[in-house]
């Protein structure tokens, strides 16, 4: 298992190195950022869906978009996988109701999606031999667990909207808008999450570095805000 973790980390490092050399490669950053922004509104599907299947379909359609590139397909699979994972861990999503997502569940969905974009893109790159600047390492994964390990590796890099919202509420600059963020993800927490999208996409793709809630090397693109 340690070897598989090493392989996952190496694949992520190769992709990160490639994107640092050419930030626009594969359209990954722009696709991840646009989908992340859509995700902050797609959580409404939780409240209006009749069951888990309908929620997953609504969420995937909203977040996944309609593009036809390899990257677009990876984004759609990441949206579907994050919705499916949420339903497995929180089966109440499959029950009718209008209670909305809890803050913790929303943040798991948010971070899981960005990690999924990387793992699904790399899964496709391995399967279809997508050519990147540094050749992909061979995948030694007969049971097809590598994508899960890649996602787990990327999760360690991502900011957490719940933690960010909590810090805002504890700071001297707190506002009424974020004061109830963790308890009201359909309202204020998703505004915090929306502001974190550039940072989440940048860190998932290796365009920003530093701790999960702090960055040290600027922005994904010149003139962009890392939020």
PDB file of C-alpha atoms in Angstrom:
ATOM      1  CA  UNK A   1       0.000   0.000   0.000  1.00  0.00           C
ATOM      2  CA  UNK A   2       2.893   2.329   0.719  1.00  0.00           C
ATOM      3  CA  UNK A   3       4.130   1.723  -2.820  1.00  0.00           C
ATOM      4  CA  UNK A   4       0.733   2.652  -4.249  1.00  0.00           C
ATOM      5  CA  UNK A   5       0.766   5.878  -2.227  1.00  0.00           C
ATOM      6  CA  UNK A   6       4.213   6.660  -3.624  1.00  0.00           C
ATOM      7  CA  UNK A   7       3.007   6.015  -7.178  1.00  0.00           C
ATOM      8  CA  UNK A   8      -0.009   8.273  -6.625  1.00  0.00           C
ATOM      9  CA  UNK A   9       2.205  11.046  -5.268  1.00  0.00           C
ATOM     10  CA  UNK A  10       4.563  10.692  -8.235  1.00  0.00           C
ATOM     11  CA  UNK A  11       1.716  10.946 -10.749  1.00  0.00           C
ATOM     12  CA  UNK A  12       0.385  14.061  -9.033  1.00  0.00           C
ATOM     13  CA  UNK A  13       3.892  15.549  -8.984  1.00  0.00           C
ATOM     14  CA  UNK A  14       4.284  14.936 -12.733  1.00  0.00           C
ATOM     15  CA  UNK A  15       0.993  16.676 -13.491  1.00  0.00           C
ATOM     16  CA  UNK A  16       1.824  19.568 -11.169  1.00  0.00           C
ATOM     17  CA  UNK A  17       5.221  20.015 -12.788  1.00  0.00           C
ATOM     18  CA  UNK A  18       3.654  20.021 -16.238  1.00  0.00           C
ATOM     19  CA  UNK A  19       1.054  22.634 -15.287  1.00  0.00           C
ATOM     20  CA  UNK A  20       3.621  24.879 -13.612  1.00  0.00           C
ATOM     21  CA  UNK A  21       5.558  24.857 -16.873  1.00  0.00           C
ATOM     22  CA  UNK A  22       2.405  25.562 -18.886  1.00  0.00           C
ATOM     23  CA  UNK A  23      -0.521  26.700 -16.664  1.00  0.00           C
ATOM     24  CA  UNK A  24      -3.008  26.604 -19.550  1.00  0.00           C
ATOM     25  CA  UNK A  25      -2.226  22.972 -20.447  1.00  0.00           C
ATOM     26  CA  UNK A  26      -5.318  20.856 -21.174  1.00  0.00           C
ATOM     27  CA  UNK A  27      -7.545  23.733 -20.045  1.00  0.00           C
ATOM     28  CA  UNK A  28      -7.513  22.062 -16.624  1.00  0.00           C
ATOM     29  CA  UNK A  29      -7.341  25.145 -14.445  1.00  0.00           C
ATOM     30  CA  UNK A  30     -10.111  26.995 -16.242  1.00  0.00           C
ATOM     31  CA  UNK A  31     -12.317  23.896 -16.340  1.00  0.00           C
ATOM     32  CA  UNK A  32     -11.787  23.130 -12.649  1.00  0.00           C
ATOM     33  CA  UNK A  33     -12.397  26.731 -11.656  1.00  0.00           C
ATOM     34  CA  UNK A  34     -15.596  27.063 -13.707  1.00  0.00           C
ATOM     35  CA  UNK A  35     -16.932  23.755 -12.409  1.00  0.00           C
ATOM     36  CA  UNK A  36     -16.055  24.703  -8.832  1.00  0.00           C
ATOM     37  CA  UNK A  37     -18.070  27.886  -9.181  1.00  0.00           C
ATOM     38  CA  UNK A  38     -20.996  25.886 -10.532  1.00  0.00           C
ATOM     39  CA  UNK A  39     -20.692  23.498  -7.605  1.00  0.00           C
ATOM     40  CA  UNK A  40     -21.435  26.265  -5.111  1.00  0.00           C
ATOM     41  CA  UNK A  41     -24.899  26.600  -6.623  1.00  0.00           C
ATOM     42  CA  UNK A  42     -25.457  22.936  -7.475  1.00  0.00           C
ATOM     43  CA  UNK A  43     -25.925  22.021  -3.802  1.00  0.00           C
ATOM     44  CA  UNK A  44     -29.505  23.254  -4.132  1.00  0.00           C
ATOM     45  CA  UNK A  45     -30.144  19.930  -5.884  1.00  0.00           C
ATOM     46  CA  UNK A  46     -29.988  18.275  -2.463  1.00  0.00           C
ATOM     47  CA  UNK A  47     -33.146  20.001  -1.261  1.00  0.00           C
ATOM     48  CA  UNK A  48     -35.210  19.705  -4.443  1.00  0.00           C
ATOM     49  CA  UNK A  49     -34.389  16.121  -5.451  1.00  0.00           C
ATOM     50  CA  UNK A  50     -36.789  13.293  -4.705  1.00  0.00           C
ATOM     51  CA  UNK A  51     -34.080  10.709  -4.122  1.00  0.00           C
ATOM     52  CA  UNK A  52     -30.356  10.078  -4.293  1.00  0.00           C
ATOM     53  CA  UNK A  53     -30.336   9.186  -7.979  1.00  0.00           C
ATOM     54  CA  UNK A  54     -32.062  12.429  -8.885  1.00  0.00           C
ATOM     55  CA  UNK A  55     -29.681  14.417  -6.708  1.00  0.00           C
ATOM     56  CA  UNK A  56     -26.653  12.771  -8.360  1.00  0.00           C
ATOM     57  CA  UNK A  57     -28.050  13.416 -11.836  1.00  0.00           C
ATOM     58  CA  UNK A  58     -28.875  17.068 -11.100  1.00  0.00           C
ATOM     59  CA  UNK A  59     -25.522  17.685  -9.424  1.00  0.00           C
ATOM     60  CA  UNK A  60     -23.504  16.017 -12.199  1.00  0.00           C
ATOM     61  CA  UNK A  61     -25.371  17.863 -14.955  1.00  0.00           C
ATOM     62  CA  UNK A  62     -24.904  21.240 -13.270  1.00  0.00           C
ATOM     63  CA  UNK A  63     -21.265  20.859 -12.245  1.00  0.00           C
ATOM     64  CA  UNK A  64     -20.034  18.715 -15.133  1.00  0.00           C
ATOM     65  CA  UNK A  65     -20.845  21.061 -18.006  1.00  0.00           C
ATOM     66  CA  UNK A  66     -21.110  20.038 -21.644  1.00  0.00           C
ATOM     67  CA  UNK A  67     -17.635  20.289 -23.207  1.00  0.00           C
ATOM     68  CA  UNK A  68     -16.219  17.496 -25.316  1.00  0.00           C
ATOM     69  CA  UNK A  69     -12.521  17.495 -24.378  1.00  0.00           C
ATOM     70  CA  UNK A  70     -10.650  14.961 -22.262  1.00  0.00           C
ATOM     71  CA  UNK A  71     -10.602  17.536 -19.481  1.00  0.00           C
ATOM     72  CA  UNK A  72     -14.351  18.170 -19.732  1.00  0.00           C
ATOM     73  CA  UNK A  73     -14.992  14.442 -19.466  1.00  0.00           C
ATOM     74  CA  UNK A  74     -12.750  14.207 -16.409  1.00  0.00           C
ATOM     75  CA  UNK A  75     -14.657  17.061 -14.757  1.00  0.00           C
ATOM     76  CA  UNK A  76     -17.978  15.307 -15.393  1.00  0.00           C
ATOM     77  CA  UNK A  77     -16.671  12.050 -13.950  1.00  0.00           C
ATOM     78  CA  UNK A  78     -15.328  13.909 -10.925  1.00  0.00           C
ATOM     79  CA  UNK A  79     -18.757  15.486 -10.369  1.00  0.00           C
ATOM     80  CA  UNK A  80     -20.495  12.121 -10.657  1.00  0.00           C
ATOM     81  CA  UNK A  81     -17.963  10.417  -8.392  1.00  0.00           C
ATOM     82  CA  UNK A  82     -18.171  13.076  -5.691  1.00  0.00           C
ATOM     83  CA  UNK A  83     -21.984  12.891  -5.694  1.00  0.00           C
ATOM     84  CA  UNK A  84     -21.877   9.091  -5.537  1.00  0.00           C
ATOM     85  CA  UNK A  85     -19.352   9.146  -2.692  1.00  0.00           C
ATOM     86  CA  UNK A  86     -21.506  11.606  -0.787  1.00  0.00           C
ATOM     87  CA  UNK A  87     -24.554   9.346  -1.143  1.00  0.00           C
ATOM     88  CA  UNK A  88     -22.575   6.360   0.100  1.00  0.00           C
ATOM     89  CA  UNK A  89     -21.356   8.202   3.179  1.00  0.00           C
ATOM     90  CA  UNK A  90     -24.549  10.173   3.797  1.00  0.00           C
ATOM     91  CA  UNK A  91     -27.524   8.112   2.591  1.00  0.00           C
ATOM     92  CA  UNK A  92     -29.936  10.739   3.923  1.00  0.00           C
ATOM     93  CA  UNK A  93     -29.192  12.574   0.672  1.00  0.00           C
ATOM     94  CA  UNK A  94     -31.372  10.017  -1.021  1.00  0.00           C
ATOM     95  CA  UNK A  95     -34.427  10.869   1.080  1.00  0.00           C
ATOM     96  CA  UNK A  96     -36.958  13.579   0.255  1.00  0.00           C
ATOM     97  CA  UNK A  97     -36.645  16.667   2.382  1.00  0.00           C
ATOM     98  CA  UNK A  98     -35.750  20.326   2.448  1.00  0.00           C
ATOM     99  CA  UNK A  99     -33.206  20.445   5.260  1.00  0.00           C
ATOM    100  CA  UNK A 100     -30.265  21.113   2.974  1.00  0.00           C
ATOM    101  CA  UNK A 101     -26.676  20.033   3.436  1.00  0.00           C
ATOM    102  CA  UNK A 102     -24.883  20.371   6.731  1.00  0.00           C
ATOM    103  CA  UNK A 103     -21.720  22.440   6.649  1.00  0.00           C
ATOM    104  CA  UNK A 104     -19.506  19.396   7.166  1.00  0.00           C
ATOM    105  CA  UNK A 105     -21.135  17.449   4.341  1.00  0.00           C
ATOM    106  CA  UNK A 106     -20.950  20.404   1.961  1.00  0.00           C
ATOM    107  CA  UNK A 107     -17.239  20.864   2.637  1.00  0.00           C
ATOM    108  CA  UNK A 108     -16.576  17.152   2.056  1.00  0.00           C
ATOM    109  CA  UNK A 109     -18.386  17.371  -1.275  1.00  0.00           C
ATOM    110  CA  UNK A 110     -16.482  20.524  -2.259  1.00  0.00           C
ATOM    111  CA  UNK A 111     -13.024  19.189  -1.468  1.00  0.00           C
ATOM    112  CA  UNK A 112     -13.825  15.759  -2.876  1.00  0.00           C
ATOM    113  CA  UNK A 113     -14.765  17.278  -6.215  1.00  0.00           C
ATOM    114  CA  UNK A 114     -11.462  19.142  -6.695  1.00  0.00           C
ATOM    115  CA  UNK A 115      -9.488  16.055  -5.705  1.00  0.00           C
ATOM    116  CA  UNK A 116     -11.606  14.069  -8.150  1.00  0.00           C
ATOM    117  CA  UNK A 117     -10.773  16.379 -11.053  1.00  0.00           C
ATOM    118  CA  UNK A 118      -7.084  15.511 -10.666  1.00  0.00           C
ATOM    119  CA  UNK A 119      -7.622  11.772 -10.140  1.00  0.00           C
ATOM    120  CA  UNK A 120     -10.065  11.440 -13.037  1.00  0.00           C
ATOM    121  CA  UNK A 121      -7.836  13.406 -15.406  1.00  0.00           C
ATOM    122  CA  UNK A 122      -4.843  11.263 -14.502  1.00  0.00           C
ATOM    123  CA  UNK A 123      -6.926   8.082 -14.838  1.00  0.00           C
ATOM    124  CA  UNK A 124      -7.759   9.172 -18.397  1.00  0.00           C
ATOM    125  CA  UNK A 125      -4.190  10.182 -19.140  1.00  0.00           C
ATOM    126  CA  UNK A 126      -2.940   6.760 -18.050  1.00  0.00           C
ATOM    127  CA  UNK A 127      -5.628   4.863 -19.956  1.00  0.00           C
ATOM    128  CA  UNK A 128      -5.403   6.893 -23.164  1.00  0.00           C
ATOM    129  CA  UNK A 129      -1.706   7.756 -22.961  1.00  0.00           C
ATOM    130  CA  UNK A 130      -2.349  11.491 -23.020  1.00  0.00           C
ATOM    131  CA  UNK A 131       0.978  13.130 -23.748  1.00  0.00           C
ATOM    132  CA  UNK A 132       2.170  15.646 -21.163  1.00  0.00           C
ATOM    133  CA  UNK A 133       5.433  17.518 -20.769  1.00  0.00           C
ATOM    134  CA  UNK A 134       6.946  14.886 -18.490  1.00  0.00           C
ATOM    135  CA  UNK A 135       5.859  11.360 -19.470  1.00  0.00           C
ATOM    136  CA  UNK A 136       3.463   9.759 -17.003  1.00  0.00           C
ATOM    137  CA  UNK A 137       4.900   7.084 -14.808  1.00  0.00           C
ATOM    138  CA  UNK A 138       3.654   3.534 -15.378  1.00  0.00           C
ATOM    139  CA  UNK A 139       0.614   2.665 -13.290  1.00  0.00           C
ATOM    140  CA  UNK A 140       1.144  -0.508 -11.242  1.00  0.00           C
ATOM    141  CA  UNK A 141      -2.414  -0.877 -10.062  1.00  0.00           C
ATOM    142  CA  UNK A 142      -4.088  -4.148 -11.109  1.00  0.00           C
ATOM    143  CA  UNK A 143      -7.079  -3.506  -8.815  1.00  0.00           C
ATOM    144  CA  UNK A 144      -7.637   0.029 -10.137  1.00  0.00           C
ATOM    145  CA  UNK A 145      -7.241   1.764  -6.777  1.00  0.00           C
ATOM    146  CA  UNK A 146      -4.758   4.355  -8.018  1.00  0.00           C
ATOM    147  CA  UNK A 147      -7.370   7.038  -8.715  1.00  0.00           C
ATOM    148  CA  UNK A 148      -8.604   6.793  -5.116  1.00  0.00           C
ATOM    149  CA  UNK A 149      -5.074   7.149  -3.803  1.00  0.00           C
ATOM    150  CA  UNK A 150      -4.444  10.127  -6.079  1.00  0.00           C
ATOM    151  CA  UNK A 151      -7.606  11.785  -4.762  1.00  0.00           C
ATOM    152  CA  UNK A 152      -6.534  11.155  -1.166  1.00  0.00           C
ATOM    153  CA  UNK A 153      -3.144  12.689  -1.899  1.00  0.00           C
ATOM    154  CA  UNK A 154      -4.694  15.821  -3.449  1.00  0.00           C
ATOM    155  CA  UNK A 155      -7.152  16.193  -0.556  1.00  0.00           C
ATOM    156  CA  UNK A 156      -4.197  16.948   1.718  1.00  0.00           C
ATOM    157  CA  UNK A 157      -3.454  20.041  -0.365  1.00  0.00           C
ATOM    158  CA  UNK A 158      -6.912  21.602  -0.490  1.00  0.00           C
ATOM    159  CA  UNK A 159      -8.366  24.458   1.560  1.00  0.00           C
ATOM    160  CA  UNK A 160     -11.442  23.670   3.663  1.00  0.00           C
ATOM    161  CA  UNK A 161     -14.366  26.115   3.332  1.00  0.00           C
ATOM    162  CA  UNK A 162     -15.591  25.157   6.808  1.00  0.00           C
ATOM    163  CA  UNK A 163     -12.256  26.034   8.389  1.00  0.00           C
ATOM    164  CA  UNK A 164     -12.077  29.237   6.387  1.00  0.00           C
ATOM    165  CA  UNK A 165     -15.591  30.229   7.472  1.00  0.00           C
ATOM    166  CA  UNK A 166     -14.757  29.478  11.092  1.00  0.00           C
ATOM    167  CA  UNK A 167     -11.654  31.652  10.906  1.00  0.00           C
ATOM    168  CA  UNK A 168     -13.695  34.464   9.412  1.00  0.00           C
ATOM    169  CA  UNK A 169     -16.281  34.284  12.172  1.00  0.00           C
ATOM    170  CA  UNK A 170     -13.527  34.393  14.785  1.00  0.00           C
ATOM    171  CA  UNK A 171     -11.646  37.284  13.209  1.00  0.00           C
ATOM    172  CA  UNK A 172     -12.109  40.960  13.976  1.00  0.00           C
ATOM    173  CA  UNK A 173     -13.329  41.403  10.396  1.00  0.00           C
ATOM    174  CA  UNK A 174     -16.285  39.011  10.690  1.00  0.00           C
ATOM    175  CA  UNK A 175     -19.558  40.058   9.078  1.00  0.00           C
ATOM    176  CA  UNK A 176     -23.166  39.022   9.363  1.00  0.00           C
ATOM    177  CA  UNK A 177     -22.799  37.323   5.993  1.00  0.00           C
ATOM    178  CA  UNK A 178     -20.328  34.731   7.263  1.00  0.00           C
ATOM    179  CA  UNK A 179     -21.325  34.621  10.911  1.00  0.00           C
ATOM    180  CA  UNK A 180     -23.624  31.635  10.362  1.00  0.00           C
ATOM    181  CA  UNK A 181     -21.671  30.126   7.501  1.00  0.00           C
ATOM    182  CA  UNK A 182     -20.946  26.673   8.896  1.00  0.00           C
ATOM    183  CA  UNK A 183     -24.556  26.179   9.890  1.00  0.00           C
ATOM    184  CA  UNK A 184     -26.042  27.486   6.644  1.00  0.00           C
ATOM    185  CA  UNK A 185     -24.121  26.068   3.667  1.00  0.00           C
ATOM    186  CA  UNK A 186     -26.884  26.822   1.190  1.00  0.00           C
ATOM    187  CA  UNK A 187     -26.488  30.469   2.137  1.00  0.00           C
ATOM    188  CA  UNK A 188     -23.322  31.949   3.530  1.00  0.00           C
ATOM    189  CA  UNK A 189     -20.951  28.983   3.542  1.00  0.00           C
ATOM    190  CA  UNK A 190     -21.196  28.529  -0.179  1.00  0.00           C
ATOM    191  CA  UNK A 191     -20.251  32.205  -0.595  1.00  0.00           C
ATOM    192  CA  UNK A 192     -17.070  31.466   1.328  1.00  0.00           C
ATOM    193  CA  UNK A 193     -16.543  28.350  -0.804  1.00  0.00           C
ATOM    194  CA  UNK A 194     -17.077  30.358  -3.997  1.00  0.00           C
ATOM    195  CA  UNK A 195     -14.339  32.758  -2.957  1.00  0.00           C
ATOM    196  CA  UNK A 196     -12.001  29.818  -2.345  1.00  0.00           C
ATOM    197  CA  UNK A 197     -12.491  28.292  -5.813  1.00  0.00           C
ATOM    198  CA  UNK A 198      -9.361  29.846  -7.411  1.00  0.00           C
ATOM    199  CA  UNK A 199      -7.253  28.671  -4.459  1.00  0.00           C
ATOM    200  CA  UNK A 200      -8.786  25.195  -4.453  1.00  0.00           C
ATOM    201  CA  UNK A 201      -8.268  24.760  -8.202  1.00  0.00           C
ATOM    202  CA  UNK A 202      -4.761  26.226  -8.017  1.00  0.00           C
ATOM    203  CA  UNK A 203      -3.683  23.975  -5.170  1.00  0.00           C
ATOM    204  CA  UNK A 204      -5.260  20.838  -6.633  1.00  0.00           C
ATOM    205  CA  UNK A 205      -3.349  21.440  -9.860  1.00  0.00           C
ATOM    206  CA  UNK A 206      -0.053  22.472  -8.285  1.00  0.00           C
ATOM    207  CA  UNK A 207      -0.245  26.121  -9.350  1.00  0.00           C
ATOM    208  CA  UNK A 208      -0.168  27.319  -5.743  1.00  0.00           C
ATOM    209  CA  UNK A 209       1.873  26.008  -2.849  1.00  0.00           C
ATOM    210  CA  UNK A 210       1.864  26.355   0.909  1.00  0.00           C
ATOM    211  CA  UNK A 211      -0.428  25.007   3.609  1.00  0.00           C
ATOM    212  CA  UNK A 212      -4.033  24.044   2.763  1.00  0.00           C
ATOM    213  CA  UNK A 213      -5.284  27.393   4.082  1.00  0.00           C
ATOM    214  CA  UNK A 214      -2.382  29.552   3.013  1.00  0.00           C
ATOM    215  CA  UNK A 215      -0.428  30.032  -0.204  1.00  0.00           C
ATOM    216  CA  UNK A 216       3.095  31.231  -0.713  1.00  0.00           C
ATOM    217  CA  UNK A 217       3.825  31.602  -4.389  1.00  0.00           C
ATOM    218  CA  UNK A 218       1.311  33.906  -5.946  1.00  0.00           C
ATOM    219  CA  UNK A 219      -1.583  33.170  -8.246  1.00  0.00           C
ATOM    220  CA  UNK A 220      -2.453  30.573 -10.907  1.00  0.00           C
ATOM    221  CA  UNK A 221      -2.414  33.229 -13.606  1.00  0.00           C
ATOM    222  CA  UNK A 222      -0.916  36.687 -13.675  1.00  0.00           C
ATOM    223  CA  UNK A 223      -3.530  39.106 -12.450  1.00  0.00           C
ATOM    224  CA  UNK A 224      -5.788  36.403 -10.972  1.00  0.00           C
ATOM    225  CA  UNK A 225      -6.726  36.420  -7.318  1.00  0.00           C
ATOM    226  CA  UNK A 226      -6.007  33.279  -5.325  1.00  0.00           C
ATOM    227  CA  UNK A 227      -8.897  34.237  -3.051  1.00  0.00           C
TER     228      UNK A 227
END
